[in-house]
Tab-separated table of C-alpha atoms in Angstrom:
chain	number	residue	atom	x	y	z
A	25	MET	CA	22.662	4.070	17.049
A	26	VAL	CA	26.227	4.106	15.667
A	27	SER	CA	27.331	1.008	17.588
A	28	ARG	CA	24.156	-0.844	16.600
A	29	TRP	CA	24.785	-0.013	12.935
A	30	LEU	CA	28.452	-1.005	13.152
A	31	ARG	CA	27.456	-4.421	14.493
A	32	ARG	CA	25.372	-5.033	11.385
A	33	PHE	CA	28.600	-5.297	9.406
A	34	SER	CA	30.178	-7.894	11.621
A	35	SER	CA	29.283	-11.199	10.887
A	36	THR	CA	47.485	-20.000	18.745
A	37	PRO	CA	50.529	-17.992	19.795
A	38	SER	CA	52.104	-15.648	17.283
A	39	TRP	CA	54.222	-17.343	14.607
A	40	ARG	CA	56.731	-15.671	12.307
A	41	SER	CA	57.810	-17.288	9.050
A	42	ASN	CA	60.963	-16.865	7.050
A	43	THR	CA	60.584	-14.743	3.946
A	44	PRO	CA	58.893	-16.911	1.267
A	45	ASN	CA	60.259	-17.146	-2.252
A	46	GLY	CA	59.083	-14.217	-4.347
A	47	ALA	CA	58.714	-11.895	-1.370
A	48	SER	CA	61.063	-9.117	-0.372
A	49	ASN	CA	62.142	-8.062	3.076
A	50	THR	CA	62.113	-4.347	3.793
A	51	ARG	CA	65.247	-3.782	5.863
A	52	GLU	CA	64.694	-5.032	9.417
A	53	ALA	CA	60.933	-5.211	8.842
A	54	PRO	CA	59.151	-7.871	10.939
A	55	PHE	CA	56.874	-8.681	8.005
A	56	SER	CA	57.290	-9.744	4.390
A	57	VAL	CA	56.493	-7.493	1.429
A	58	PHE	CA	54.913	-9.256	-1.545
A	59	ARG	CA	54.898	-7.788	-5.055
A	60	ASP	CA	53.308	-10.627	-7.002
A	61	VAL	CA	50.414	-13.027	-6.571
A	62	PRO	CA	51.998	-16.533	-6.586
A	63	ALA	CA	54.339	-15.853	-3.656
A	64	LEU	CA	51.554	-14.339	-1.580
A	65	ARG	CA	49.278	-17.293	-2.299
A	66	GLN	CA	52.015	-19.714	-1.256
A	67	TYR	CA	52.423	-17.862	2.028
A	68	ARG	CA	48.664	-17.722	2.586
A	69	LYS	CA	48.466	-21.485	2.015
A	70	GLN	CA	51.019	-22.027	4.785
A	71	LEU	CA	48.875	-20.003	7.177
A	72	LEU	CA	45.748	-21.899	6.168
A	73	LEU	CA	47.408	-25.271	6.800
A	74	SER	CA	48.522	-23.967	10.193
A	75	LYS	CA	44.889	-23.070	11.007
A	76	ARG	CA	45.710	-19.382	11.321
A	77	THR	CA	43.276	-16.589	10.503
A	78	VAL	CA	43.940	-13.591	8.274
A	79	GLY	CA	42.452	-10.121	8.507
A	80	LEU	CA	42.957	-7.908	5.449
A	81	VAL	CA	43.130	-4.115	5.609
A	82	PRO	CA	43.001	-2.747	2.033
A	83	THR	CA	44.643	0.668	1.597
A	84	MET	CA	46.048	2.916	-1.112
A	85	GLY	CA	48.939	3.927	1.117
A	86	ALA	CA	49.532	7.381	2.623
A	87	LEU	CA	48.644	5.705	5.903
A	88	HIS	CA	47.149	7.661	8.801
A	89	ASP	CA	45.660	6.871	12.208
A	90	GLY	CA	42.408	5.735	10.608
A	91	HIS	CA	44.237	2.942	8.789
A	92	LEU	CA	46.220	2.062	11.897
A	93	SER	CA	43.050	1.747	13.972
A	94	LEU	CA	41.704	-0.793	11.460
A	95	ILE	CA	44.948	-2.766	11.675
A	96	ARG	CA	44.659	-2.814	15.469
A	97	GLN	CA	41.095	-4.081	15.159
A	98	ALA	CA	42.226	-6.773	12.724
A	99	ALA	CA	45.039	-7.813	15.081
A	100	ILE	CA	42.557	-8.367	17.904
A	101	GLU	CA	40.368	-10.623	15.774
A	102	ASN	CA	42.977	-12.546	13.733
A	103	THR	CA	46.330	-14.232	14.192
A	104	ASP	CA	47.774	-12.524	11.109
A	105	VAL	CA	47.117	-9.144	9.499
A	106	PHE	CA	47.718	-8.476	5.810
A	107	VAL	CA	47.867	-4.849	4.649
A	108	SER	CA	47.520	-4.106	0.953
A	109	ILE	CA	49.039	-0.922	-0.458
A	110	PHE	CA	47.924	-0.304	-4.023
A	111	VAL	CA	46.794	2.933	-5.675
A	112	ASN	CA	44.096	1.416	-7.841
A	113	PRO	CA	43.894	3.279	-11.179
A	114	THR	CA	40.466	1.979	-12.193
A	115	GLN	CA	38.652	3.838	-9.413
A	116	PHE	CA	39.914	7.231	-10.608
A	117	GLY	CA	38.014	9.005	-13.351
A	118	VAL	CA	39.755	10.277	-16.469
A	119	ASN	CA	40.188	13.799	-15.089
A	120	GLU	CA	40.666	12.898	-11.438
A	121	ASP	CA	43.776	13.088	-9.251
A	122	LEU	CA	45.435	9.694	-9.817
A	123	ASP	CA	48.833	11.189	-10.655
A	124	LYS	CA	48.750	13.493	-7.634
A	125	TYR	CA	47.434	11.002	-5.094
A	126	PRO	CA	49.992	10.940	-2.230
A	127	ARG	CA	52.485	8.082	-2.311
A	128	THR	CA	54.521	7.734	0.880
A	129	TRP	CA	55.998	4.237	0.792
A	130	GLU	CA	58.912	4.732	3.193
A	131	ALA	CA	56.752	6.552	5.745
A	132	ASP	CA	54.061	3.883	5.424
A	133	ILE	CA	56.501	1.051	6.094
A	134	GLN	CA	57.921	2.897	9.093
A	135	LYS	CA	54.436	3.346	10.563
A	136	LEU	CA	53.702	-0.333	10.050
A	137	LYS	CA	56.975	-1.342	11.728
A	138	GLU	CA	56.166	0.823	14.743
A	139	LEU	CA	52.616	-0.486	14.931
A	140	ASP	CA	53.798	-4.093	14.737
A	141	GLU	CA	56.176	-3.424	17.630
A	142	GLU	CA	53.216	-2.017	19.571
A	143	LEU	CA	51.164	-5.122	18.802
A	144	ALA	CA	54.011	-7.378	19.926
A	145	LEU	CA	54.147	-5.627	23.301
A	146	ALA	CA	50.369	-5.567	23.696
A	147	ARG	CA	49.731	-9.245	23.037
A	148	THR	CA	47.424	-10.712	25.670
A	149	GLY	CA	46.916	-14.202	24.269
A	150	SER	CA	46.487	-16.280	21.159
A	151	ALA	CA	43.785	-13.955	19.797
A	152	ARG	CA	46.240	-11.067	19.521
A	153	GLY	CA	47.812	-11.014	16.071
A	154	ARG	CA	50.642	-9.273	14.302
A	155	ILE	CA	51.237	-7.735	10.883
A	156	SER	CA	52.703	-10.576	8.841
A	157	ALA	CA	52.432	-9.463	5.208
A	158	ILE	CA	52.279	-6.346	3.072
A	159	PHE	CA	50.872	-6.819	-0.422
A	160	ALA	CA	52.093	-4.022	-2.683
A	161	PRO	CA	51.464	-5.290	-6.219
A	162	THR	CA	52.256	-3.657	-9.531
A	163	ASN	CA	49.526	-2.662	-11.971
A	164	LYS	CA	50.542	-5.631	-14.117
A	165	ALA	CA	50.088	-8.032	-11.220
A	166	MET	CA	46.586	-6.744	-10.511
A	167	TYR	CA	45.514	-6.277	-14.146
A	168	PRO	CA	47.407	-9.070	-15.946
A	169	THR	CA	45.754	-9.107	-19.388
A	170	LEU	CA	44.822	-5.509	-20.233
A	171	PRO	CA	46.129	-2.157	-18.995
A	172	PRO	CA	43.774	-0.701	-16.359
A	173	THR	CA	41.336	1.830	-17.763
A	174	SER	CA	39.374	4.702	-16.263
A	175	GLU	CA	37.036	4.945	-19.229
A	176	LEU	CA	33.418	4.119	-18.422
A	177	ASP	CA	33.212	2.010	-21.591
A	178	GLY	CA	36.777	0.726	-21.339
A	179	TYR	CA	37.782	-2.878	-21.956
A	180	GLY	CA	38.480	-5.281	-19.115
A	181	SER	CA	36.909	-7.504	-16.479
A	182	PHE	CA	34.965	-5.444	-13.952
A	183	VAL	CA	32.565	-5.960	-11.066
A	184	THR	CA	29.504	-3.699	-11.063
A	185	ILE	CA	27.037	-3.368	-8.203
A	186	THR	CA	23.787	-1.698	-9.233
A	187	PRO	CA	22.045	0.410	-8.168
A	188	LEU	CA	24.191	0.952	-5.039
A	189	ALA	CA	27.250	2.006	-7.033
A	190	THR	CA	25.311	4.673	-8.956
A	191	LEU	CA	24.091	6.574	-5.883
A	192	LEU	CA	25.748	9.395	-3.906
A	193	GLU	CA	29.480	9.173	-4.715
A	194	GLY	CA	28.658	7.009	-7.721
A	195	ALA	CA	26.516	9.736	-9.260
A	196	SER	CA	29.475	12.132	-9.313
A	197	ARG	CA	32.173	9.514	-9.953
A	198	PRO	CA	30.645	6.937	-12.320
A	199	VAL	CA	33.677	4.613	-12.500
A	200	PHE	CA	34.604	4.847	-8.825
A	201	PHE	CA	32.700	1.952	-7.317
A	202	ARG	CA	33.247	-0.230	-10.361
A	203	GLY	CA	36.961	0.182	-9.727
A	204	VAL	CA	36.608	-0.313	-5.971
A	205	ALA	CA	34.492	-3.460	-6.316
A	206	THR	CA	36.828	-4.878	-8.951
A	207	VAL	CA	40.031	-4.338	-6.997
A	208	CYS	CA	38.450	-5.619	-3.781
A	209	MET	CA	37.266	-8.778	-5.519
A	210	LYS	CA	40.797	-9.278	-6.838
A	211	LEU	CA	42.257	-8.778	-3.353
A	212	PHE	CA	39.744	-11.171	-1.812
A	213	ASN	CA	40.542	-13.812	-4.452
A	214	ILE	CA	44.283	-13.412	-3.916
A	215	VAL	CA	44.403	-13.138	-0.116
A	216	THR	CA	41.268	-15.165	0.800
A	217	PRO	CA	40.964	-13.269	4.088
A	218	ASP	CA	38.784	-14.519	6.905
A	219	ARG	CA	37.845	-10.918	7.606
A	220	VAL	CA	38.296	-7.615	5.783
A	221	TYR	CA	38.282	-4.181	7.410
A	222	PHE	CA	36.981	-0.814	6.200
A	223	GLY	CA	36.426	2.528	7.924
A	224	GLN	CA	33.070	4.204	8.440
A	225	LYS	CA	34.304	7.338	6.649
A	226	ASP	CA	33.909	5.382	3.424
A	227	VAL	CA	30.459	4.163	4.414
A	228	GLN	CA	29.091	3.768	0.892
A	229	GLN	CA	32.136	1.759	-0.108
A	230	THR	CA	31.478	-0.592	2.798
A	231	VAL	CA	27.811	-1.011	1.857
A	232	VAL	CA	28.797	-1.741	-1.756
A	233	ILE	CA	31.436	-4.297	-0.740
A	234	LYS	CA	29.073	-5.927	1.745
A	235	ARG	CA	26.522	-6.351	-1.038
A	236	MET	CA	29.148	-7.785	-3.395
A	237	VAL	CA	30.329	-10.278	-0.778
A	238	THR	CA	26.756	-11.413	-0.160
A	239	ASP	CA	25.643	-11.576	-3.789
A	240	LEU	CA	28.774	-13.317	-5.084
A	241	HIS	CA	29.169	-15.694	-2.109
A	242	VAL	CA	32.619	-14.429	-1.151
A	243	GLY	CA	33.861	-16.262	1.937
A	244	THR	CA	34.909	-13.307	4.066
A	245	ASP	CA	33.330	-11.212	6.807
A	246	VAL	CA	33.181	-7.453	6.188
A	247	LYS	CA	34.082	-5.522	9.337
A	248	LEU	CA	33.600	-1.801	9.909
A	249	GLY	CA	35.707	0.464	12.108
A	250	PRO	CA	34.696	3.935	13.326
A	251	THR	CA	35.741	7.134	11.580
A	252	ILE	CA	38.925	8.508	13.134
A	253	ARG	CA	38.996	12.299	13.294
A	254	GLU	CA	41.457	15.094	13.856
A	255	GLU	CA	41.040	17.076	17.081
A	256	ASP	CA	38.792	19.625	15.354
A	257	GLY	CA	36.560	16.933	13.837
A	258	LEU	CA	37.919	16.632	10.290
A	259	ALA	CA	37.747	13.003	9.178
A	260	MET	CA	41.221	11.608	8.610
A	261	SER	CA	41.948	11.011	4.940
A	262	SER	CA	45.045	10.439	2.838
A	263	ARG	CA	43.987	13.440	0.752
A	264	ASN	CA	44.109	15.853	3.710
A	265	VAL	CA	47.824	16.473	3.096
A	266	MET	CA	46.847	18.105	-0.198
A	267	LEU	CA	44.704	20.780	1.453
A	268	GLY	CA	47.162	23.232	2.982
A	269	ALA	CA	46.281	25.441	5.950
A	270	ARG	CA	43.739	27.680	4.213
A	271	ARG	CA	41.616	24.924	2.693
A	272	ARG	CA	42.144	22.687	5.723
A	273	LYS	CA	40.374	25.213	7.963
A	274	VAL	CA	37.405	25.725	5.647
A	275	GLY	CA	37.233	22.016	4.837
A	276	LEU	CA	35.494	21.517	8.178
A	277	VAL	CA	32.340	22.883	6.548
A	278	LEU	CA	31.131	19.393	5.642
A	279	TYR	CA	31.467	17.921	9.127
A	280	GLN	CA	29.915	21.038	10.638
A	281	ALA	CA	26.963	20.770	8.253
A	282	LEU	CA	26.417	17.103	9.068
A	283	LYS	CA	26.516	17.920	12.777
A	284	GLU	CA	23.825	20.561	12.215
A	285	ALA	CA	21.636	17.924	10.585
A	286	GLU	CA	22.362	15.489	13.396
A	287	ARG	CA	21.318	18.085	15.976
A	288	ALA	CA	18.039	18.584	14.142
A	289	TYR	CA	17.401	14.837	14.252
A	290	LEU	CA	18.315	14.586	17.935
A	291	SER	CA	15.936	17.458	18.698
A	292	GLY	CA	13.070	15.341	17.384
A	293	LYS	CA	12.972	16.189	13.663
A	294	ARG	CA	12.193	13.242	11.399
A	295	ASP	CA	11.234	14.785	8.035
A	296	ARG	CA	13.963	15.132	5.434
A	297	GLU	CA	13.610	18.877	4.905
A	298	ASP	CA	13.601	19.604	8.631
A	299	ILE	CA	16.804	17.612	9.121
A	300	LEU	CA	18.757	18.862	6.101
A	301	ARG	CA	17.650	22.507	6.115
A	302	PRO	CA	20.056	23.666	8.869
A	303	ALA	CA	22.927	21.822	7.188
A	304	ASN	CA	22.334	23.523	3.852
A	305	ARG	CA	21.970	26.897	5.532
A	306	LEU	CA	25.336	26.507	7.222
A	307	VAL	CA	27.030	25.562	3.955
A	308	GLU	CA	25.497	28.556	2.174
A	309	SER	CA	26.561	30.886	4.991
A	310	ILE	CA	30.188	29.731	4.965
A	311	ALA	CA	30.297	29.883	1.165
A	312	ARG	CA	29.141	33.518	1.269
A	313	GLU	CA	31.720	34.347	3.937
A	314	GLN	CA	34.524	32.946	1.812
A	315	GLU	CA	33.362	34.669	-1.373
A	316	ALA	CA	33.424	37.986	0.475
A	317	LEU	CA	37.100	37.600	1.366
A	318	PRO	CA	39.912	38.755	-0.944
A	319	PRO	CA	41.399	36.012	-3.172
A	320	SER	CA	44.569	35.942	-1.072
A	321	GLU	CA	42.594	34.827	1.991
A	322	ARG	CA	39.616	32.787	0.877
A	323	ALA	CA	39.157	29.072	0.301
A	324	THR	CA	36.245	28.364	-1.991
A	325	PHE	CA	34.438	25.077	-2.381
A	326	GLU	CA	31.580	23.368	-4.169
A	327	LEU	CA	29.032	21.272	-2.322
A	328	ASP	CA	28.356	18.061	-4.228
A	329	TYR	CA	25.618	16.664	-2.029
A	330	ILE	CA	24.265	16.247	1.476
A	331	SER	CA	22.276	13.043	1.758
A	332	LEU	CA	19.841	11.457	4.190
A	333	ALA	CA	19.676	7.811	3.157
A	334	ASP	CA	18.684	4.327	4.238
A	335	VAL	CA	21.507	2.426	5.933
A	336	ASP	CA	21.234	-0.594	3.624
A	337	SER	CA	19.897	0.560	0.260
A	338	LEU	CA	21.341	4.112	0.390
A	339	GLU	CA	18.097	5.323	-1.170
A	340	GLU	CA	17.163	8.852	-0.128
A	341	LEU	CA	14.670	9.054	2.746
A	342	GLN	CA	11.780	11.453	3.130
A	343	VAL	CA	11.144	10.403	6.737
A	344	VAL	CA	13.530	8.656	9.134
A	345	ASP	CA	12.301	5.455	10.760
A	346	VAL	CA	13.779	5.677	14.259
A	347	SER	CA	13.972	1.890	14.519
A	348	ARG	CA	16.300	1.761	11.485
A	349	GLY	CA	18.152	5.032	11.684
A	350	ALA	CA	19.791	6.627	8.659
A	351	VAL	CA	23.070	7.737	7.123
A	352	LEU	CA	23.814	11.447	6.902
A	353	SER	CA	26.575	11.854	4.331
A	354	GLY	CA	28.051	14.459	2.061
A	355	ALA	CA	30.869	15.524	-0.225
A	356	VAL	CA	32.540	18.838	-0.966
A	357	LYS	CA	35.211	19.770	-3.473
A	358	MET	CA	37.776	22.213	-2.122
A	359	LEU	CA	38.749	24.308	-5.137
A	360	PRO	CA	42.333	25.295	-6.027
A	361	ILE	CA	43.862	27.988	-3.847
A	362	GLU	CA	43.559	31.466	-5.314
A	363	SER	CA	46.487	33.880	-5.077
A	364	PRO	CA	48.822	31.741	-2.963
A	365	GLN	CA	51.072	33.898	-0.820
A	366	PRO	CA	54.850	33.606	-0.430
A	367	GLY	CA	55.627	30.978	2.187
A	368	GLU	CA	52.002	29.886	2.492
A	369	ASP	CA	51.273	26.252	3.331
A	370	CYS	CA	49.357	25.194	0.225
A	371	GLY	CA	49.543	21.428	0.732
A	372	ASN	CA	51.596	18.693	-0.888
A	373	ASN	CA	50.688	19.621	-4.457
A	374	GLY	CA	50.952	23.373	-4.116
A	375	GLY	CA	47.234	23.998	-3.829
A	376	ASP	CA	46.513	23.860	-7.560
A	377	THR	CA	44.493	20.620	-7.437
A	378	PRO	CA	40.875	20.316	-6.254
A	379	VAL	CA	40.531	18.097	-3.182
A	380	ARG	CA	37.378	16.065	-2.637
A	381	LEU	CA	36.311	15.478	0.968
A	382	ILE	CA	33.643	13.029	2.106
A	383	ASP	CA	32.147	12.363	5.522
A	384	ASN	CA	29.141	10.826	7.206
A	385	ILE	CA	27.341	10.453	10.509
A	386	ILE	CA	25.077	7.553	11.456
A	387	ILE	CA	21.875	8.662	13.205
């Protein structure tokens, strides 16, 4: 079912250029780093005239193996891979964690250098591409006329996708998908990629962007890569470094709950309540276990939602149509660490910031 659903989102030898005007070269990097739009567009025009194809992997940095897997996928399907690194302020709510979102530029560039070396060694023909450009714009470059705003009624030019952007994550984070759709439209206009790559972990984001591309006649194919997980099943996320050991262990509750729901479906259950009941029971059980522990040991959390939704509309389902399948998804907020102990691993920000985790399983 997963591979069938992934396919629904899929619709010359390597050449290296000199650094174009307006781009910067990270020391010994095999790719160019662009900070502004005109230089990137000039470079993209050269590739277009050379009949080369571009795959774009949008990121906010703090790269992990999930991002790298998307870049590998893009390199198989395109001659050139562009990676954008931009922490987009308009997708963070007023009281969200924009200022504490991890920024790891040097580590990101090093990972991209190493991956590009891997791609160079693995090339099997003209279809195998390389990383050729990093787009790391300033806020001013991306929002040239007005400062970016996180206010729901703020001024600016935005892309809204309704009702998709108001469901699930959108219900809890009302500006999130407006910001995501807006920045993606900007990136698509600037880069004009042949293909763009997202991970299944952010499944609602992919559905929203797919709808935007279709409705607004954007000339790019939206591609989806599988969720990449840690050995214990936790979905890889840039925010995981903020958890610390205590919250990291309990943060598995969401994936475990979704697996409980999946097992119910695989056992023959089709009604919503029958599928979600074991998931909710598991969450309640783990929450009680943590509350019973002393503050110096526990990691508390709040369940935002567990959803059983249609794969296209994201509307909640009462009964699963086996021929279509469904999306099991959820979100939890890991609350700040209580009574941190001397020497305890509390994560990058000391454990005083809530960390939101999302995940999903396609059934």
